[in-house]
Structure formats: C-alpha cells, structure tokens
Coordinates of N, CA and C in Angstrom, one line a residue:
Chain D
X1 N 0.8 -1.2 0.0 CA 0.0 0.0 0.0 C 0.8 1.2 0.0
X2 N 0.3 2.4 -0.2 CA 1.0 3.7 -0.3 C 1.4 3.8 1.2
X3 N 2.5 4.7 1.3 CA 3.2 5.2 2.5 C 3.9 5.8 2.5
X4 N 4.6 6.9 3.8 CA 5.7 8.3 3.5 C 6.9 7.3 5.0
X5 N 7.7 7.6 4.3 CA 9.0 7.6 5.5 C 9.2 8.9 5.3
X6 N 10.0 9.6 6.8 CA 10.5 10.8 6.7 C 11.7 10.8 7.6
X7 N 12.7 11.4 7.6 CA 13.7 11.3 8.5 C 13.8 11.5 9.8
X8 N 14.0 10.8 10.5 CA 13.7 10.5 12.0 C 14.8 11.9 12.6
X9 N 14.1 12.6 14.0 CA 14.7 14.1 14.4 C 15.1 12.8 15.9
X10 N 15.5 14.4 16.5 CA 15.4 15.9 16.2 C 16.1 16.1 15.4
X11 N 16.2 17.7 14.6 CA 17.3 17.9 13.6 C 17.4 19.2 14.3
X12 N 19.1 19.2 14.5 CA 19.2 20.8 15.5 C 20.4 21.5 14.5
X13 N 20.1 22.6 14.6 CA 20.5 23.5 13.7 C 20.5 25.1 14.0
X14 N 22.1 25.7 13.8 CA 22.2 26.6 14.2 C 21.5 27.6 13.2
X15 N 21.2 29.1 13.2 CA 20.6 29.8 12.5 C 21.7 30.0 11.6
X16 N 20.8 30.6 10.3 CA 21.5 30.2 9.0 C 22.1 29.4 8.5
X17 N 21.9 28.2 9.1 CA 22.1 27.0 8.2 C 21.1 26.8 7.4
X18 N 21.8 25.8 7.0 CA 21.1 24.8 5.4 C 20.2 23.4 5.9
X19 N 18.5 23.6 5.5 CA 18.1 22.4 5.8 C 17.6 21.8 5.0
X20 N 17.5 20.7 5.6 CA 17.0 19.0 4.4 C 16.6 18.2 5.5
X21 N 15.0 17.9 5.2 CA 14.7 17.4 5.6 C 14.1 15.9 4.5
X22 N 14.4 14.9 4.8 CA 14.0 14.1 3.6 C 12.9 13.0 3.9
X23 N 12.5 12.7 2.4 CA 10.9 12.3 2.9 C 10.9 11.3 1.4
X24 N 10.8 9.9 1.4 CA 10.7 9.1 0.6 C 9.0 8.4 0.5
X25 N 8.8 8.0 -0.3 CA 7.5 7.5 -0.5 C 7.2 6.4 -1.5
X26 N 5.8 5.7 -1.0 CA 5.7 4.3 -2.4 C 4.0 4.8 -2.4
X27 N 4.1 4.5 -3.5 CA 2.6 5.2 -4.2 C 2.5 4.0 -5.4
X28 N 1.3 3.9 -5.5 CA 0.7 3.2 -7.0 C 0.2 5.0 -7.8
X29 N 0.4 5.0 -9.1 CA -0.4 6.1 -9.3 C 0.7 7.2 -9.6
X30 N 0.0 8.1 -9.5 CA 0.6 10.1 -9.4 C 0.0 10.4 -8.8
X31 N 0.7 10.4 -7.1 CA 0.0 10.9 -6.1 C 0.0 12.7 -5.8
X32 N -0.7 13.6 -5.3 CA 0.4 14.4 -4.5 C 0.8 14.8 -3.6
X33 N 2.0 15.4 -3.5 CA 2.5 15.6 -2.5 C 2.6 17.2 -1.8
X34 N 3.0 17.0 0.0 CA 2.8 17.4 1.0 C 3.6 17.9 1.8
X35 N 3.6 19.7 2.3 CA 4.9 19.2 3.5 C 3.9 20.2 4.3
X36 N 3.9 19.6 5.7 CA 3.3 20.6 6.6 C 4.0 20.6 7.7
X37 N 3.3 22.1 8.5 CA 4.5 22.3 9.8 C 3.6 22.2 10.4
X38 N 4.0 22.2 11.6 CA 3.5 22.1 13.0 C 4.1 23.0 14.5
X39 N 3.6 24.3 14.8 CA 4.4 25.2 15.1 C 3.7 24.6 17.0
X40 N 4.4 24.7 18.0 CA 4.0 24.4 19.3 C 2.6 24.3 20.0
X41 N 2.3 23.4 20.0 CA 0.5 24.0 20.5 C -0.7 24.5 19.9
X42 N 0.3 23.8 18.2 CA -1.0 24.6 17.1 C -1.5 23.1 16.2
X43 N -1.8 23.6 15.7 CA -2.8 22.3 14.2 C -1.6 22.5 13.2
X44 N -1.8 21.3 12.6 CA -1.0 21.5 11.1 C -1.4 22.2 10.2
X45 N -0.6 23.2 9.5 CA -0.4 23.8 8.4 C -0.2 23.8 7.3
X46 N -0.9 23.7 6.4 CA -0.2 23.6 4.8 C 1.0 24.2 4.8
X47 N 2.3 23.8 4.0 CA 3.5 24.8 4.2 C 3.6 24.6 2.2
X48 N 3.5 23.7 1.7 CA 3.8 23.4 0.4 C 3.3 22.3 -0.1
X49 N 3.1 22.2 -1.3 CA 2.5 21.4 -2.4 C 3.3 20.8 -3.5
X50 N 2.9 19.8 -4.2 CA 3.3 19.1 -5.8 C 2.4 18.1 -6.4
X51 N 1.7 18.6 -7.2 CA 0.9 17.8 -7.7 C 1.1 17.0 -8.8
X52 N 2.6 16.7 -9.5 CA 2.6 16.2 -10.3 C 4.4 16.0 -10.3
X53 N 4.9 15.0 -11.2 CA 6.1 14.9 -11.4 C 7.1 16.5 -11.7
X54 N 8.1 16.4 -11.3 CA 9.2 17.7 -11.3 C 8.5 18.9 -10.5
X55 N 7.3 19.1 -10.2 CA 6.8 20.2 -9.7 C 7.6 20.7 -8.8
X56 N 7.9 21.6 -8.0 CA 8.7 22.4 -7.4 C 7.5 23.5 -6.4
X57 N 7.2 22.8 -5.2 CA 6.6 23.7 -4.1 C 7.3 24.4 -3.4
X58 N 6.9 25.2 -3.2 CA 8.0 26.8 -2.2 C 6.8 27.6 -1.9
X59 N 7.4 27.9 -0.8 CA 6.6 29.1 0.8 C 7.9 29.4 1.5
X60 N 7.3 30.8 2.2 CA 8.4 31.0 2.8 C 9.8 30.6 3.0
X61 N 10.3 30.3 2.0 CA 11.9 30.2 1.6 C 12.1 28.4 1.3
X62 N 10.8 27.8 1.9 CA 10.7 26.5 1.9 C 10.8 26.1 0.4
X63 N 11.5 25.0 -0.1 CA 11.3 24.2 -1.4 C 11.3 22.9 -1.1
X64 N 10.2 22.4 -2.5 CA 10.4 20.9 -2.0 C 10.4 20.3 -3.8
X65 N 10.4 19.6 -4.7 CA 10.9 19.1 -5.9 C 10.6 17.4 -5.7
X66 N 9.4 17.5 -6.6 CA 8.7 16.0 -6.7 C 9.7 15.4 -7.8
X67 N 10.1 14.5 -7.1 CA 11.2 13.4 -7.5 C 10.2 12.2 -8.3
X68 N 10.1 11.7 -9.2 CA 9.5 10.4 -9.4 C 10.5 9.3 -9.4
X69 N 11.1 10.1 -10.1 CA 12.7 9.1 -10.4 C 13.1 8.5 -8.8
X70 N 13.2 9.1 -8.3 CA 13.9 8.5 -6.8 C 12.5 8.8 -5.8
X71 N 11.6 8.8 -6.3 CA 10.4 8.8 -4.8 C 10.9 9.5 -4.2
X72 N 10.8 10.6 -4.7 CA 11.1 11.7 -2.9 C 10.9 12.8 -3.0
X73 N 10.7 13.4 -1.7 CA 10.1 14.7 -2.0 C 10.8 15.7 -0.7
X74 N 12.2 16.1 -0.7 CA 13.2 16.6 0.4 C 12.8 18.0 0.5
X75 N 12.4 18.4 1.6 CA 12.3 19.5 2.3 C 13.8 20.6 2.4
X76 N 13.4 21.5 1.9 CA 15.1 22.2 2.1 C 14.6 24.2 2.5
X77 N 15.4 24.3 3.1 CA 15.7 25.7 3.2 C 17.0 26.4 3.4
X78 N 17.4 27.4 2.4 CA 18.6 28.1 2.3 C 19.2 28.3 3.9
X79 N 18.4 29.2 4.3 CA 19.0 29.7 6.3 C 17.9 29.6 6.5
X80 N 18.0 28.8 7.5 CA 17.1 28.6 8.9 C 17.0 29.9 10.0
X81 N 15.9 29.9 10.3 CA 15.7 31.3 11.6 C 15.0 29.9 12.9
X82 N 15.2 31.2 13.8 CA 15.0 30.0 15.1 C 13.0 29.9 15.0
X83 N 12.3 31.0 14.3 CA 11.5 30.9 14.2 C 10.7 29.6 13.6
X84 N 11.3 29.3 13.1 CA 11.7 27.7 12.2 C 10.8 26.9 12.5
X85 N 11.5 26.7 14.5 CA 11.6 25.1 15.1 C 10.0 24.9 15.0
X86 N 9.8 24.2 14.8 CA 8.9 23.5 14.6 C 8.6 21.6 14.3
X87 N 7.6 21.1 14.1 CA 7.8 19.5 13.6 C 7.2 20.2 12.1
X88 N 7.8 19.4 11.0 CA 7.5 19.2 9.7 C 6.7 17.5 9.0
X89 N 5.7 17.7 8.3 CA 5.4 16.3 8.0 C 5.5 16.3 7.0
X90 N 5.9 15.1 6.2 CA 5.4 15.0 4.8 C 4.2 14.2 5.0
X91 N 3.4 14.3 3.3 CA 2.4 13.4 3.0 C 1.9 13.3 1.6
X92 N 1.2 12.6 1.6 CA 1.1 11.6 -0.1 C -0.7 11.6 0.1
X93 N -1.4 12.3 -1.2 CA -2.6 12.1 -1.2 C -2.9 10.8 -1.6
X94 N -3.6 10.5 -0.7 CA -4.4 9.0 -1.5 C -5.1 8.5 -1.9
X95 N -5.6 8.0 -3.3 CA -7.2 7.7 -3.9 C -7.5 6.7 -3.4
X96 N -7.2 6.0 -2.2 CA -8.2 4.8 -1.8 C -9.1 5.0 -1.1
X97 N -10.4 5.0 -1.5 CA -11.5 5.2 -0.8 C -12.0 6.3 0.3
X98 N -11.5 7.1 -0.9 CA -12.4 8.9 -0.4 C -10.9 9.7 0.5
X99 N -9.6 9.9 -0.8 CA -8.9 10.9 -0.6 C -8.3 10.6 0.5
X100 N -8.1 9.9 0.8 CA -6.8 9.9 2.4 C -5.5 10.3 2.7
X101 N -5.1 11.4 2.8 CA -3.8 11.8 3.3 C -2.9 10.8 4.0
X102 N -2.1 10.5 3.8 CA -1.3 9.7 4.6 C -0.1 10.8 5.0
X103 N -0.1 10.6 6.4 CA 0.9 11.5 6.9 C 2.4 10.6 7.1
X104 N 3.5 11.1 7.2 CA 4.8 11.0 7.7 C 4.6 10.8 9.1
X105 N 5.6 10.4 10.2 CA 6.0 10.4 11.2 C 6.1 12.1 12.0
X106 N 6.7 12.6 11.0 CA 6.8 14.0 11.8 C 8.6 14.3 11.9
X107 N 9.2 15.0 11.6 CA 10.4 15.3 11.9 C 10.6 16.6 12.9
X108 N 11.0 16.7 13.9 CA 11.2 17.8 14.6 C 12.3 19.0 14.5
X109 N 12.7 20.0 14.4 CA 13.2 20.6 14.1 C 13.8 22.0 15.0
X110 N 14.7 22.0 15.6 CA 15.2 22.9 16.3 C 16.2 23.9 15.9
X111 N 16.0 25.0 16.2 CA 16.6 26.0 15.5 C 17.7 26.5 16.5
X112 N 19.2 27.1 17.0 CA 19.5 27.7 17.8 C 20.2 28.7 17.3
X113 N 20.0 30.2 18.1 CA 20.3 31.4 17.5 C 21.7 31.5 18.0
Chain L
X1 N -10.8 35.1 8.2 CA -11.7 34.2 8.2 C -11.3 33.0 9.0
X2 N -12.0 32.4 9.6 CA -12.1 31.4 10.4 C -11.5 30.1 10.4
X3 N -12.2 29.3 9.8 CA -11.0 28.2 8.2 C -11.8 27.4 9.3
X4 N -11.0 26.4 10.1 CA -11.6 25.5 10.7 C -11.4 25.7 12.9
X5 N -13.1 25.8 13.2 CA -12.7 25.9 14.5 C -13.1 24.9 15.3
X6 N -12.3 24.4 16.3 CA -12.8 22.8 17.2 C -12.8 23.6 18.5
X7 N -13.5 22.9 19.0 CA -14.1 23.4 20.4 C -14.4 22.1 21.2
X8 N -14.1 21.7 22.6 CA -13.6 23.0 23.3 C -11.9 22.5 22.9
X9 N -11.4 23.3 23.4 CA -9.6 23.6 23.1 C -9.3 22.2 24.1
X10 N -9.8 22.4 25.8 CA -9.2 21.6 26.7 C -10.8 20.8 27.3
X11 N -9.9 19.2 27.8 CA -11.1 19.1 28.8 C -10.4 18.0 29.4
X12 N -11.0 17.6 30.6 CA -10.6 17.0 31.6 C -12.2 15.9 31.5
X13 N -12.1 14.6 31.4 CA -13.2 13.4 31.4 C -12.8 12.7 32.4
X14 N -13.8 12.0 33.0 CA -13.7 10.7 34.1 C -13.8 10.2 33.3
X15 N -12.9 8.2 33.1 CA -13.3 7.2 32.8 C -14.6 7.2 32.8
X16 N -15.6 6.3 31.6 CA -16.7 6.3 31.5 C -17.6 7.3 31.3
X17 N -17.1 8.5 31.3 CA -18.0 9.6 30.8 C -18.4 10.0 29.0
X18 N -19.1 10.8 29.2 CA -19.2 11.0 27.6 C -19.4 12.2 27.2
X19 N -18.8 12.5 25.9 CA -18.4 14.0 25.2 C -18.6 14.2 23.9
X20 N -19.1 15.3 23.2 CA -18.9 15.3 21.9 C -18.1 16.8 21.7
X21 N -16.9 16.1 20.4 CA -15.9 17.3 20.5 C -16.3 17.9 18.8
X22 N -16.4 19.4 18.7 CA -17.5 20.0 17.8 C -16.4 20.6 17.1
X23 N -16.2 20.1 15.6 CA -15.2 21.1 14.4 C -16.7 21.8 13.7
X24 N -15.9 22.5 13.2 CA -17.0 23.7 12.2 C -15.9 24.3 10.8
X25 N -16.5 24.4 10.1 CA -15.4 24.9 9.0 C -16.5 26.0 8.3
X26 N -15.7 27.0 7.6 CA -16.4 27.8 7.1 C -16.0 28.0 5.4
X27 N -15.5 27.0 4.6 CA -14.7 26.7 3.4 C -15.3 26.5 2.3
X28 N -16.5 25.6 3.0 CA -17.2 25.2 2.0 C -16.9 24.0 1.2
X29 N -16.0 23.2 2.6 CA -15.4 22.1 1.9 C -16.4 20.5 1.7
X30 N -16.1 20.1 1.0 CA -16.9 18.7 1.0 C -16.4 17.6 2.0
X31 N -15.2 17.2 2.1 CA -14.1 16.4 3.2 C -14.2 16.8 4.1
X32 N -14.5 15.7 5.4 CA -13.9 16.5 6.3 C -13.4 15.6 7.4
X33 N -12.5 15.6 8.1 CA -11.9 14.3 8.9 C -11.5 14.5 10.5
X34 N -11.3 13.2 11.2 CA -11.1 13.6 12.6 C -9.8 12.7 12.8
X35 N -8.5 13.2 13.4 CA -7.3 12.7 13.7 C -6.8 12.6 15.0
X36 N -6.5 11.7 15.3 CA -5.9 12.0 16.8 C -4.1 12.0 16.9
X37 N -3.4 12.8 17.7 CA -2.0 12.7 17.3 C -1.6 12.5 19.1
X38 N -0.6 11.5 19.0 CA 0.3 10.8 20.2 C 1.2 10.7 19.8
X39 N 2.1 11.3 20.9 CA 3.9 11.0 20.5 C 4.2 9.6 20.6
X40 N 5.2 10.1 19.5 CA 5.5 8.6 18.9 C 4.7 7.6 17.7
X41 N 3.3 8.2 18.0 CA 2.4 7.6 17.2 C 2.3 8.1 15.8
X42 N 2.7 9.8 15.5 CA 1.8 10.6 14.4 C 0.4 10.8 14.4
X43 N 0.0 11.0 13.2 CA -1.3 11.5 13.0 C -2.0 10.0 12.6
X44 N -3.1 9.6 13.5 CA -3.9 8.5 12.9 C -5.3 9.2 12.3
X45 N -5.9 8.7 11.9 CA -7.3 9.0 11.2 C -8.3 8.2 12.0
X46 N -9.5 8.8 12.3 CA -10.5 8.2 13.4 C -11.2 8.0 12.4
X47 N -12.1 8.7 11.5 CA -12.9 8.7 11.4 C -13.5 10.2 10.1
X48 N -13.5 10.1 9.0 CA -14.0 11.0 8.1 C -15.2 11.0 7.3
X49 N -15.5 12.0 6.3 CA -16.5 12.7 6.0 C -16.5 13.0 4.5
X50 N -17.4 12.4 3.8 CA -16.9 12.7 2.3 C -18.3 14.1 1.7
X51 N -18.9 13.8 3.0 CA -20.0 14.8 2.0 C -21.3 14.8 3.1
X52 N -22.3 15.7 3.5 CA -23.2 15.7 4.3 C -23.9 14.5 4.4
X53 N -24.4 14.0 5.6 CA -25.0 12.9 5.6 C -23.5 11.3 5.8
X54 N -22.6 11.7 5.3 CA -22.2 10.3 5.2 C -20.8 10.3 6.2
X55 N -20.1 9.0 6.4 CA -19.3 8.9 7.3 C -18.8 7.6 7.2
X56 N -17.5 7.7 7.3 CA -16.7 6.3 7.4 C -15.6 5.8 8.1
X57 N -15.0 5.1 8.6 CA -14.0 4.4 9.2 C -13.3 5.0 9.1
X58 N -12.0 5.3 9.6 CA -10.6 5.2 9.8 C -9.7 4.4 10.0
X59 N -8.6 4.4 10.4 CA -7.5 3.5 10.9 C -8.1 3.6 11.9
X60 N -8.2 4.0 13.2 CA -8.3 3.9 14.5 C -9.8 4.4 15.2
X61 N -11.0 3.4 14.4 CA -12.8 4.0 15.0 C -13.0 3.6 15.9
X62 N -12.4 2.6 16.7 CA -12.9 2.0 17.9 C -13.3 2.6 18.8
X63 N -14.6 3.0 19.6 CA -14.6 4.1 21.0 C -15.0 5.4 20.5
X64 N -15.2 5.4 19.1 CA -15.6 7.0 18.5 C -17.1 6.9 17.5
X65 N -17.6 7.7 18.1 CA -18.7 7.7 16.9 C -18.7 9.0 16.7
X66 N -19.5 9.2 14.9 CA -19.1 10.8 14.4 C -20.5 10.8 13.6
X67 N -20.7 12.4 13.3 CA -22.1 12.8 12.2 C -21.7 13.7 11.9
X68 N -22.5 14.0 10.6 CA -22.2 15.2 9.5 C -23.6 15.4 9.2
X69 N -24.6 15.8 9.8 CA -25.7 16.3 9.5 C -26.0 17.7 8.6
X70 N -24.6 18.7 9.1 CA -24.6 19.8 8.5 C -23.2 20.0 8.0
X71 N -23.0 20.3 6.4 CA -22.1 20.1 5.3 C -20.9 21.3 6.3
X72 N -21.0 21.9 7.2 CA -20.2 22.6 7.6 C -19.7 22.1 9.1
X73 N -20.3 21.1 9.8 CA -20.0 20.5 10.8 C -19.7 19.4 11.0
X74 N -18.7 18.8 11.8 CA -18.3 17.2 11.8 C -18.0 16.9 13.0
X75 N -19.0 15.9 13.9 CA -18.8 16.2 15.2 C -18.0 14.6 15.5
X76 N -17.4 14.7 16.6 CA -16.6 13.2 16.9 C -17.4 13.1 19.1
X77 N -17.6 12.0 18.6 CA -18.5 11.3 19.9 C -17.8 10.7 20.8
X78 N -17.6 10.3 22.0 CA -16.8 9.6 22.9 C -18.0 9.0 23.7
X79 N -18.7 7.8 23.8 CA -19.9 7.4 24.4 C -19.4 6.9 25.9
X80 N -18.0 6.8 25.9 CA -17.5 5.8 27.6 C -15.9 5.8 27.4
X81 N -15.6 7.0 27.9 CA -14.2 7.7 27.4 C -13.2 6.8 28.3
X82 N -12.3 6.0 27.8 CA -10.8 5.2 28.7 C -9.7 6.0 28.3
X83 N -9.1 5.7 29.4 CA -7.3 6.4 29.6 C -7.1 6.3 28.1
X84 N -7.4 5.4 28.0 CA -6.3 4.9 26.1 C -6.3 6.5 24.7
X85 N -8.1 6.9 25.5 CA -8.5 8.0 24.1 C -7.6 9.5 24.9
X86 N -7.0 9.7 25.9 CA -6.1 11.0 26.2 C -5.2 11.1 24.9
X87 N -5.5 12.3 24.1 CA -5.1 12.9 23.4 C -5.2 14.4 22.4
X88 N -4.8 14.3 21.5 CA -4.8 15.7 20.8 C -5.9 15.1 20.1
X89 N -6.8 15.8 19.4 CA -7.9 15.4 18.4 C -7.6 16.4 18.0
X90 N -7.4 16.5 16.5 CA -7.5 17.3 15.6 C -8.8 16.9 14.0
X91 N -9.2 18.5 13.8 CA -10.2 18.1 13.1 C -9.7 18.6 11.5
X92 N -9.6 17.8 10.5 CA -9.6 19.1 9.1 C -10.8 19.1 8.2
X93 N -10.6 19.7 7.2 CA -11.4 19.7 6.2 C -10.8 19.7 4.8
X94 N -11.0 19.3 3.5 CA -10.4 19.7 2.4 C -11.9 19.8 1.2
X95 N -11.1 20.4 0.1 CA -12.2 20.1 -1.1 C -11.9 18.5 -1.6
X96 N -12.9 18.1 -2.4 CA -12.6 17.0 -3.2 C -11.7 16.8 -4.1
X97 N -10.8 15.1 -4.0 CA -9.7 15.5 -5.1 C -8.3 15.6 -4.1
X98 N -8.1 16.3 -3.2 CA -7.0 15.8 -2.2 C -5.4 16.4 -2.9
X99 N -6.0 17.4 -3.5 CA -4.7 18.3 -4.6 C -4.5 19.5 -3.7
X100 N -5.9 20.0 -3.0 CA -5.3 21.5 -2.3 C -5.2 21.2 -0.8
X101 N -4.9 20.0 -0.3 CA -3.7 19.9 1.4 C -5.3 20.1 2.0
X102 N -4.8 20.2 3.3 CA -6.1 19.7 4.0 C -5.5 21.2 5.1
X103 N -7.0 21.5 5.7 CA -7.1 22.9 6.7 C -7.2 22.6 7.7
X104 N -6.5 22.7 9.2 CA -6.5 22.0 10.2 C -7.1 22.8 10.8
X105 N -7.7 22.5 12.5 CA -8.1 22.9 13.3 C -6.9 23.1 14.4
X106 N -7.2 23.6 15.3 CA -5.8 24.3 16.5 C -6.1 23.1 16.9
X107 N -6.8 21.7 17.5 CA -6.8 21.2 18.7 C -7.7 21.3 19.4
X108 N -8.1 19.8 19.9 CA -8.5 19.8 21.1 C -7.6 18.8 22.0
X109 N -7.2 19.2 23.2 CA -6.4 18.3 24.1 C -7.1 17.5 25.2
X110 N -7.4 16.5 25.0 CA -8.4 16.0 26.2 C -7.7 14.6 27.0
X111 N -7.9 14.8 28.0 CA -7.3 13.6 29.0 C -8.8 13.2 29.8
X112 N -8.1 11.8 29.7 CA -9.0 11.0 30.8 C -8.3 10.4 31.5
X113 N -9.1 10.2 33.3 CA -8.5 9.7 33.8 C -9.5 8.5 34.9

C-alpha cells in the first residue's frame, strides 16, 4: 500500500544553516504531495505542495521538488531562523477510498540562534 | 476568516464519561476528517467525512462515533471515554480530489482519567 517515510529528528541546527529534511515515498499512481509544519500548540499547516512529477513547491523560503525518479520529496531551506523550530510532516494524497492523506512520522526541528 | 474551529480547546473526562468534540469549517469544503496525534504515534485518522450525511472508518474508530448532519460541521463522539482516548484530536477539512492539502483545526487536548 501507499506510504511516506520521513527522516527520524530531532534535527538541530544553528541559524543560517542549510536544511534538508527528507521524505521518501511508495505510491501506486501520481499521487500528490505534502509538507506541513507544526508550530508548538497549534494544528497543522499547509506549508507546500506538488501535484505532479518535477513540480517544485515553495513558501516562505521552503522548497520541495517532486522526485518520481527516486520517490522523494526533500524539504530544504537556504537559512534557517530559530522561528523555524517546529515538527515538519510530509504526506502523499491517497485515492483509496475517499482521498486519504497519509501523513509522515513528523520530523522535529530545532533552531539555535 | 475562520477556516476551521474545534471546540472545546481543553477538557478533563472521568473514565466512563461521555463527550462530543465539535469542528466547524467555514470553506465550504466537502471532506472533512477527525485525527488523533500521540507521541511517537503521528497523525492517525478516526474517522471521516466525504460529503453531508455520510461517514466512514478510519484507521483507529474504535470508541468513536461521528455525524455530519450539516455540510459545515463534523462532530466526533466519545460514548465511555478510557485512559487509552487522552489525546490531541485534531479536526480538518479539504475540497474534493486531495490536490489542495487539507485545513486543520488548533486542537482539542483531552485527557482521561
């Protein structure tokens, strides 16, 4: 069946670094894909999108680049701010029986200034 | 605008009590779903909503019952609430099709004891 791995955290990182967050997937189909955040005490967030092969979703400095070739769909940002820390999920839409999101694990993400 | 609101935020249950935790959306979405998230666990799916009137399983419906009477509300039921259901319930909503990410609610945090 469809499913997301995502890279097991914490990921700690000083400000202005470089992040990658990575997120592999198995799909039947042309699914699409997901990255959302999760900021302390709040709901998840749409942060970015790809609906189709090579697509390229970006927000707020966020990119992500739908991989078919290698299943994957890596989370990256140029510099990190501490405003950052957050958990990130990926996810994979799913047409089995009425649209199911399949979420990731959750990667956590710490920022230090 | 509003997007999606769950109520109440907090609650405190005795074993064996019963609750109904109330999402509302104002989107005008067709979807709409109930998630519960535990560390360690991720996001599971209780229990969703493809359209007024209807309702179906999730990964994890045991202990939950849910209705969609009104295309803008999706309520989730606890009829004899155990330690096991303490958690985050989160509520979303999406359009049909699962291409535009899904709208989350802040949370509701509920413990039993």
């Amino acid at each position: 069946g469809n499913s997301v791995t995502q890279m097991e955290g914490p990921v700690t990182l000083s400000e202005e670094a470089f992040l990658t967050i990575n997120c592999t997937y198995t799909a039947t189909g042309y699914p699409s894909l997901f990255w959302y955040v999760q900021y302390p005490g709040e709901g998840l967030q749409l942060l970015l999108k790809a609906t189709k092969a090579d697509d390229k979703g970006s927000n707020k400095g966020f990119e992500a680049t739908y991989r078919k070739e290698t299943t994957s769909f890596h989370l990256e940002k140029g510099s990190v701010q501490v405003s950052d820390s957050a958990v990130y999920f990926c996810a994979l839409g799913s047409y089995t029986g009425g649209f199911k999101t399949i979420f990731g694990a959750g990667t956590r993400l710490f920022v230090k200034a | 605008n509003a997007g999606v609101t769950q109520t109440p935020k907090f609650r405190v249950l005795k074993t064996g009590q019963s609750m109904t935790l109330l999402c509302a959306q104002d989107m005008n979405h067709e979807y709409m779903y109930w998630y519960r998230q535990d560390p360690g666990m991720g996001l599971r799916l209780i229990h969703y909503s493809v359209g007024e009137g209807t309702t179906a399983k999730g990964e994890v419906p045991d202990g939950y019952n849910v209705s969609r009477l009104k295309k803008q509300n999706f309520l989730l039921g606890l009829e004899s609430a155990a330690p096991s259901q303490t958690s985050v319930y989160f509520c979303a909503s999406s359009p049909p099709g699962d291409r535009d990410g899904y709208t989350f609610g802040s949370g509701t945090r509920l413990t039993v004891v």
